[in-house]
């Protein structure tokens, strides 16, 4: 059993090392942070969404901006699209693939930012959300684990963190990227916390 634990941790370490050695990925993370800072500075809001584990990451990201990351500071405008009553209503009336896009139709506006999280880069819910976000004049940041996906042409910033064959390693890299984005936003607005 120890050998399986070691193998799993080694695989995760390899995925992280590959991300560290990827200048394009690092530049895209920096560009994503700058997009968030620009939007928040102008009074914009950040919407995040994903399916399954990626929804949990979207919620985690939003709550650490509205609440606290490491030290106390004012809350920041971030919303994870995860309201169960909205999602069940839209899924029932329009189909699950519209649960995020319909929310953005109702609440999104030019100057806001969408962070869409899709390990495959092809989730129809995220494709629809990104399409509506662009129509509204929002900026679109995509976190994925694959290159050349359906979401890439819809993104202003495309953060690709390949983690291997399965989604779990990609999700582990995504939470690291999301934490870095929060830190960079905080460093800009709340330098006293660092």
PDB file of C-alpha atoms in Angstrom:
ATOM      1  CA  UNK A   1       0.000   0.000   0.000  1.00  0.00           C
ATOM      2  CA  UNK A   2       2.878   2.421   0.773  1.00  0.00           C
ATOM      3  CA  UNK A   3       4.155   1.923  -2.770  1.00  0.00           C
ATOM      4  CA  UNK A   4       0.784   3.074  -4.161  1.00  0.00           C
ATOM      5  CA  UNK A   5       0.882   6.156  -1.941  1.00  0.00           C
ATOM      6  CA  UNK A   6       4.419   6.946  -3.092  1.00  0.00           C
ATOM      7  CA  UNK A   7       3.458   6.389  -6.724  1.00  0.00           C
ATOM      8  CA  UNK A   8       0.468   8.721  -6.425  1.00  0.00           C
ATOM      9  CA  UNK A   9       2.514  11.472  -4.775  1.00  0.00           C
ATOM     10  CA  UNK A  10       5.301  11.075  -7.336  1.00  0.00           C
ATOM     11  CA  UNK A  11       2.772  11.399 -10.150  1.00  0.00           C
ATOM     12  CA  UNK A  12       1.382  14.576  -8.562  1.00  0.00           C
ATOM     13  CA  UNK A  13       4.918  15.927  -8.093  1.00  0.00           C
ATOM     14  CA  UNK A  14       5.715  15.262 -11.761  1.00  0.00           C
ATOM     15  CA  UNK A  15       2.590  17.122 -12.867  1.00  0.00           C
ATOM     16  CA  UNK A  16       3.531  20.112 -10.694  1.00  0.00           C
ATOM     17  CA  UNK A  17       7.136  20.085 -11.925  1.00  0.00           C
ATOM     18  CA  UNK A  18       5.892  20.037 -15.519  1.00  0.00           C
ATOM     19  CA  UNK A  19       3.734  23.088 -14.805  1.00  0.00           C
ATOM     20  CA  UNK A  20       6.668  24.880 -13.146  1.00  0.00           C
ATOM     21  CA  UNK A  21       8.789  24.218 -16.253  1.00  0.00           C
ATOM     22  CA  UNK A  22       6.134  25.521 -18.688  1.00  0.00           C
ATOM     23  CA  UNK A  23       6.745  29.232 -19.394  1.00  0.00           C
ATOM     24  CA  UNK A  24       3.581  29.531 -21.496  1.00  0.00           C
ATOM     25  CA  UNK A  25       1.407  28.211 -18.660  1.00  0.00           C
ATOM     26  CA  UNK A  26       3.086  30.522 -16.142  1.00  0.00           C
ATOM     27  CA  UNK A  27       2.536  33.500 -18.450  1.00  0.00           C
ATOM     28  CA  UNK A  28      -1.132  32.583 -18.844  1.00  0.00           C
ATOM     29  CA  UNK A  29      -1.557  32.448 -15.047  1.00  0.00           C
ATOM     30  CA  UNK A  30      -0.005  35.914 -14.809  1.00  0.00           C
ATOM     31  CA  UNK A  31      -2.314  37.186 -17.580  1.00  0.00           C
ATOM     32  CA  UNK A  32      -5.343  35.713 -15.782  1.00  0.00           C
ATOM     33  CA  UNK A  33      -4.382  37.479 -12.554  1.00  0.00           C
ATOM     34  CA  UNK A  34      -3.980  40.775 -14.400  1.00  0.00           C
ATOM     35  CA  UNK A  35      -7.421  40.344 -15.963  1.00  0.00           C
ATOM     36  CA  UNK A  36      -8.972  39.787 -12.530  1.00  0.00           C
ATOM     37  CA  UNK A  37      -7.187  42.816 -11.092  1.00  0.00           C
ATOM     38  CA  UNK A  38      -8.284  45.028 -13.989  1.00  0.00           C
ATOM     39  CA  UNK A  39     -11.907  43.979 -13.622  1.00  0.00           C
ATOM     40  CA  UNK A  40     -12.058  44.342  -9.842  1.00  0.00           C
ATOM     41  CA  UNK A  41     -10.342  47.740  -9.988  1.00  0.00           C
ATOM     42  CA  UNK A  42     -13.062  48.958 -12.366  1.00  0.00           C
ATOM     43  CA  UNK A  43     -15.900  47.649 -10.176  1.00  0.00           C
ATOM     44  CA  UNK A  44     -16.373  44.400 -12.064  1.00  0.00           C
ATOM     45  CA  UNK A  45     -17.271  41.030 -10.629  1.00  0.00           C
ATOM     46  CA  UNK A  46     -15.793  37.574 -11.048  1.00  0.00           C
ATOM     47  CA  UNK A  47     -18.061  34.628 -11.852  1.00  0.00           C
ATOM     48  CA  UNK A  48     -16.707  31.092 -11.608  1.00  0.00           C
ATOM     49  CA  UNK A  49     -18.221  27.801 -12.708  1.00  0.00           C
ATOM     50  CA  UNK A  50     -17.435  24.149 -13.331  1.00  0.00           C
ATOM     51  CA  UNK A  51     -18.965  20.685 -13.104  1.00  0.00           C
ATOM     52  CA  UNK A  52     -18.413  18.135 -10.342  1.00  0.00           C
ATOM     53  CA  UNK A  53     -15.039  18.629  -8.696  1.00  0.00           C
ATOM     54  CA  UNK A  54     -14.513  21.720 -10.833  1.00  0.00           C
ATOM     55  CA  UNK A  55     -17.675  23.231  -9.327  1.00  0.00           C
ATOM     56  CA  UNK A  56     -16.174  22.642  -5.895  1.00  0.00           C
ATOM     57  CA  UNK A  57     -13.044  24.466  -7.074  1.00  0.00           C
ATOM     58  CA  UNK A  58     -15.164  27.328  -8.464  1.00  0.00           C
ATOM     59  CA  UNK A  59     -16.939  27.640  -5.106  1.00  0.00           C
ATOM     60  CA  UNK A  60     -13.663  27.427  -3.180  1.00  0.00           C
ATOM     61  CA  UNK A  61     -12.197  30.195  -5.327  1.00  0.00           C
ATOM     62  CA  UNK A  62     -15.176  32.535  -4.867  1.00  0.00           C
ATOM     63  CA  UNK A  63     -15.474  32.042  -1.116  1.00  0.00           C
ATOM     64  CA  UNK A  64     -11.812  32.840  -0.563  1.00  0.00           C
ATOM     65  CA  UNK A  65     -12.276  36.147  -2.399  1.00  0.00           C
ATOM     66  CA  UNK A  66     -15.518  37.093  -0.647  1.00  0.00           C
ATOM     67  CA  UNK A  67     -14.300  35.768   2.688  1.00  0.00           C
ATOM     68  CA  UNK A  68     -10.627  35.405   3.475  1.00  0.00           C
ATOM     69  CA  UNK A  69      -7.600  33.717   1.983  1.00  0.00           C
ATOM     70  CA  UNK A  70      -4.737  34.107   4.459  1.00  0.00           C
ATOM     71  CA  UNK A  71      -5.295  37.365   6.328  1.00  0.00           C
ATOM     72  CA  UNK A  72      -8.280  39.605   6.946  1.00  0.00           C
ATOM     73  CA  UNK A  73      -9.196  42.220   4.345  1.00  0.00           C
ATOM     74  CA  UNK A  74     -12.313  43.578   2.651  1.00  0.00           C
ATOM     75  CA  UNK A  75     -14.384  41.132   0.646  1.00  0.00           C
ATOM     76  CA  UNK A  76     -14.041  41.052  -3.124  1.00  0.00           C
ATOM     77  CA  UNK A  77     -16.827  40.607  -5.690  1.00  0.00           C
ATOM     78  CA  UNK A  78     -16.771  36.926  -6.638  1.00  0.00           C
ATOM     79  CA  UNK A  79     -19.691  34.574  -7.264  1.00  0.00           C
ATOM     80  CA  UNK A  80     -19.631  30.836  -7.932  1.00  0.00           C
ATOM     81  CA  UNK A  81     -22.573  29.824 -10.117  1.00  0.00           C
ATOM     82  CA  UNK A  82     -23.855  27.105  -7.832  1.00  0.00           C
ATOM     83  CA  UNK A  83     -27.301  28.105  -6.539  1.00  0.00           C
ATOM     84  CA  UNK A  84     -29.266  24.813  -6.401  1.00  0.00           C
ATOM     85  CA  UNK A  85     -32.655  26.428  -7.026  1.00  0.00           C
ATOM     86  CA  UNK A  86     -31.348  28.232 -10.124  1.00  0.00           C
ATOM     87  CA  UNK A  87     -29.584  25.141 -11.411  1.00  0.00           C
ATOM     88  CA  UNK A  88     -32.554  22.808 -10.924  1.00  0.00           C
ATOM     89  CA  UNK A  89     -34.946  25.321 -12.496  1.00  0.00           C
ATOM     90  CA  UNK A  90     -32.784  25.895 -15.577  1.00  0.00           C
ATOM     91  CA  UNK A  91     -31.869  22.228 -15.924  1.00  0.00           C
ATOM     92  CA  UNK A  92     -35.553  21.323 -15.832  1.00  0.00           C
ATOM     93  CA  UNK A  93     -36.782  24.073 -18.159  1.00  0.00           C
ATOM     94  CA  UNK A  94     -33.882  24.479 -20.605  1.00  0.00           C
ATOM     95  CA  UNK A  95     -31.480  21.550 -20.073  1.00  0.00           C
ATOM     96  CA  UNK A  96     -28.464  21.168 -17.835  1.00  0.00           C
ATOM     97  CA  UNK A  97     -26.104  22.518 -20.479  1.00  0.00           C
ATOM     98  CA  UNK A  98     -27.586  26.008 -19.883  1.00  0.00           C
ATOM     99  CA  UNK A  99     -27.247  26.224 -16.078  1.00  0.00           C
ATOM    100  CA  UNK A 100     -24.238  28.556 -16.192  1.00  0.00           C
ATOM    101  CA  UNK A 101     -25.021  30.526 -19.338  1.00  0.00           C
ATOM    102  CA  UNK A 102     -28.530  31.384 -18.167  1.00  0.00           C
ATOM    103  CA  UNK A 103     -27.124  32.732 -14.890  1.00  0.00           C
ATOM    104  CA  UNK A 104     -24.717  34.953 -16.795  1.00  0.00           C
ATOM    105  CA  UNK A 105     -27.549  36.166 -19.042  1.00  0.00           C
ATOM    106  CA  UNK A 106     -29.273  37.299 -15.848  1.00  0.00           C
ATOM    107  CA  UNK A 107     -26.333  38.737 -13.904  1.00  0.00           C
ATOM    108  CA  UNK A 108     -23.272  39.228 -16.118  1.00  0.00           C
ATOM    109  CA  UNK A 109     -22.280  42.550 -17.600  1.00  0.00           C
ATOM    110  CA  UNK A 110     -19.456  44.071 -19.598  1.00  0.00           C
ATOM    111  CA  UNK A 111     -16.334  44.378 -17.488  1.00  0.00           C
ATOM    112  CA  UNK A 112     -17.028  41.261 -15.441  1.00  0.00           C
ATOM    113  CA  UNK A 113     -14.873  38.139 -15.732  1.00  0.00           C
ATOM    114  CA  UNK A 114     -15.864  34.492 -16.113  1.00  0.00           C
ATOM    115  CA  UNK A 115     -13.537  31.779 -14.875  1.00  0.00           C
ATOM    116  CA  UNK A 116     -14.717  28.558 -16.509  1.00  0.00           C
ATOM    117  CA  UNK A 117     -13.129  25.377 -15.201  1.00  0.00           C
ATOM    118  CA  UNK A 118     -13.202  22.273 -17.406  1.00  0.00           C
ATOM    119  CA  UNK A 119     -10.582  19.552 -17.084  1.00  0.00           C
ATOM    120  CA  UNK A 120     -11.407  18.299 -20.602  1.00  0.00           C
ATOM    121  CA  UNK A 121     -11.806  21.746 -22.129  1.00  0.00           C
ATOM    122  CA  UNK A 122     -14.959  20.566 -23.868  1.00  0.00           C
ATOM    123  CA  UNK A 123     -17.757  20.749 -21.263  1.00  0.00           C
ATOM    124  CA  UNK A 124     -20.876  22.024 -23.015  1.00  0.00           C
ATOM    125  CA  UNK A 125     -22.001  23.925 -19.914  1.00  0.00           C
ATOM    126  CA  UNK A 126     -18.737  25.882 -19.928  1.00  0.00           C
ATOM    127  CA  UNK A 127     -18.791  26.365 -23.715  1.00  0.00           C
ATOM    128  CA  UNK A 128     -22.274  27.890 -23.413  1.00  0.00           C
ATOM    129  CA  UNK A 129     -21.219  30.064 -20.466  1.00  0.00           C
ATOM    130  CA  UNK A 130     -18.126  31.341 -22.284  1.00  0.00           C
ATOM    131  CA  UNK A 131     -20.176  32.089 -25.395  1.00  0.00           C
ATOM    132  CA  UNK A 132     -22.707  34.161 -23.433  1.00  0.00           C
ATOM    133  CA  UNK A 133     -19.945  35.891 -21.458  1.00  0.00           C
ATOM    134  CA  UNK A 134     -18.273  37.038 -24.668  1.00  0.00           C
ATOM    135  CA  UNK A 135     -21.615  38.241 -26.056  1.00  0.00           C
ATOM    136  CA  UNK A 136     -22.046  40.341 -22.902  1.00  0.00           C
ATOM    137  CA  UNK A 137     -18.583  41.898 -23.171  1.00  0.00           C
ATOM    138  CA  UNK A 138     -17.165  39.934 -20.254  1.00  0.00           C
ATOM    139  CA  UNK A 139     -13.612  38.606 -20.231  1.00  0.00           C
ATOM    140  CA  UNK A 140     -13.222  34.823 -20.232  1.00  0.00           C
ATOM    141  CA  UNK A 141     -10.535  32.866 -18.402  1.00  0.00           C
ATOM    142  CA  UNK A 142     -10.526  29.111 -18.979  1.00  0.00           C
ATOM    143  CA  UNK A 143      -8.752  26.571 -16.787  1.00  0.00           C
ATOM    144  CA  UNK A 144      -8.318  23.210 -18.446  1.00  0.00           C
ATOM    145  CA  UNK A 145      -5.965  20.277 -18.736  1.00  0.00           C
ATOM    146  CA  UNK A 146      -5.896  19.935 -22.512  1.00  0.00           C
ATOM    147  CA  UNK A 147      -4.675  21.940 -25.490  1.00  0.00           C
ATOM    148  CA  UNK A 148      -6.718  22.765 -28.605  1.00  0.00           C
ATOM    149  CA  UNK A 149     -10.155  22.236 -27.081  1.00  0.00           C
ATOM    150  CA  UNK A 150     -13.559  23.741 -27.920  1.00  0.00           C
ATOM    151  CA  UNK A 151     -13.021  26.327 -25.178  1.00  0.00           C
ATOM    152  CA  UNK A 152      -9.691  27.674 -26.378  1.00  0.00           C
ATOM    153  CA  UNK A 153     -11.102  30.013 -29.075  1.00  0.00           C
ATOM    154  CA  UNK A 154     -13.628  31.398 -26.570  1.00  0.00           C
ATOM    155  CA  UNK A 155     -10.968  32.362 -24.014  1.00  0.00           C
ATOM    156  CA  UNK A 156      -9.245  35.676 -23.512  1.00  0.00           C
ATOM    157  CA  UNK A 157      -6.818  33.781 -21.272  1.00  0.00           C
ATOM    158  CA  UNK A 158      -6.410  30.007 -21.634  1.00  0.00           C
ATOM    159  CA  UNK A 159      -4.662  28.340 -18.686  1.00  0.00           C
ATOM    160  CA  UNK A 160      -3.748  24.793 -19.687  1.00  0.00           C
ATOM    161  CA  UNK A 161      -2.334  22.614 -16.899  1.00  0.00           C
ATOM    162  CA  UNK A 162      -1.866  19.094 -18.270  1.00  0.00           C
ATOM    163  CA  UNK A 163      -1.813  16.644 -15.401  1.00  0.00           C
ATOM    164  CA  UNK A 164      -1.825  13.304 -17.151  1.00  0.00           C
ATOM    165  CA  UNK A 165      -4.426  10.841 -18.311  1.00  0.00           C
ATOM    166  CA  UNK A 166      -7.060  11.510 -15.641  1.00  0.00           C
ATOM    167  CA  UNK A 167      -8.897  14.555 -14.311  1.00  0.00           C
ATOM    168  CA  UNK A 168      -7.682  14.255 -10.711  1.00  0.00           C
ATOM    169  CA  UNK A 169      -4.167  15.540 -11.407  1.00  0.00           C
ATOM    170  CA  UNK A 170      -5.559  18.387 -13.525  1.00  0.00           C
ATOM    171  CA  UNK A 171      -7.887  19.343 -10.666  1.00  0.00           C
ATOM    172  CA  UNK A 172      -4.965  19.329  -8.235  1.00  0.00           C
ATOM    173  CA  UNK A 173      -3.121  21.772 -10.490  1.00  0.00           C
ATOM    174  CA  UNK A 174      -6.247  23.891 -10.896  1.00  0.00           C
ATOM    175  CA  UNK A 175      -6.595  24.467  -7.162  1.00  0.00           C
ATOM    176  CA  UNK A 176      -2.956  25.546  -7.049  1.00  0.00           C
ATOM    177  CA  UNK A 177      -3.571  27.971  -9.928  1.00  0.00           C
ATOM    178  CA  UNK A 178      -6.706  29.337  -8.244  1.00  0.00           C
ATOM    179  CA  UNK A 179      -4.832  29.906  -4.987  1.00  0.00           C
ATOM    180  CA  UNK A 180      -2.073  31.707  -6.883  1.00  0.00           C
ATOM    181  CA  UNK A 181      -4.666  33.920  -8.604  1.00  0.00           C
ATOM    182  CA  UNK A 182      -6.164  34.835  -5.243  1.00  0.00           C
ATOM    183  CA  UNK A 183      -2.733  35.622  -3.844  1.00  0.00           C
ATOM    184  CA  UNK A 184      -1.812  37.825  -6.811  1.00  0.00           C
ATOM    185  CA  UNK A 185      -5.102  39.711  -6.548  1.00  0.00           C
ATOM    186  CA  UNK A 186      -4.538  40.202  -2.813  1.00  0.00           C
ATOM    187  CA  UNK A 187      -0.950  41.311  -3.336  1.00  0.00           C
ATOM    188  CA  UNK A 188      -2.239  44.020  -5.670  1.00  0.00           C
ATOM    189  CA  UNK A 189      -5.140  45.301  -3.576  1.00  0.00           C
ATOM    190  CA  UNK A 190      -3.882  44.434  -0.078  1.00  0.00           C
ATOM    191  CA  UNK A 191      -0.067  44.566  -0.152  1.00  0.00           C
ATOM    192  CA  UNK A 192      -0.091  45.057   3.615  1.00  0.00           C
ATOM    193  CA  UNK A 193      -1.159  41.395   3.930  1.00  0.00           C
ATOM    194  CA  UNK A 194       2.207  40.384   2.521  1.00  0.00           C
TER     195      UNK A 194
END
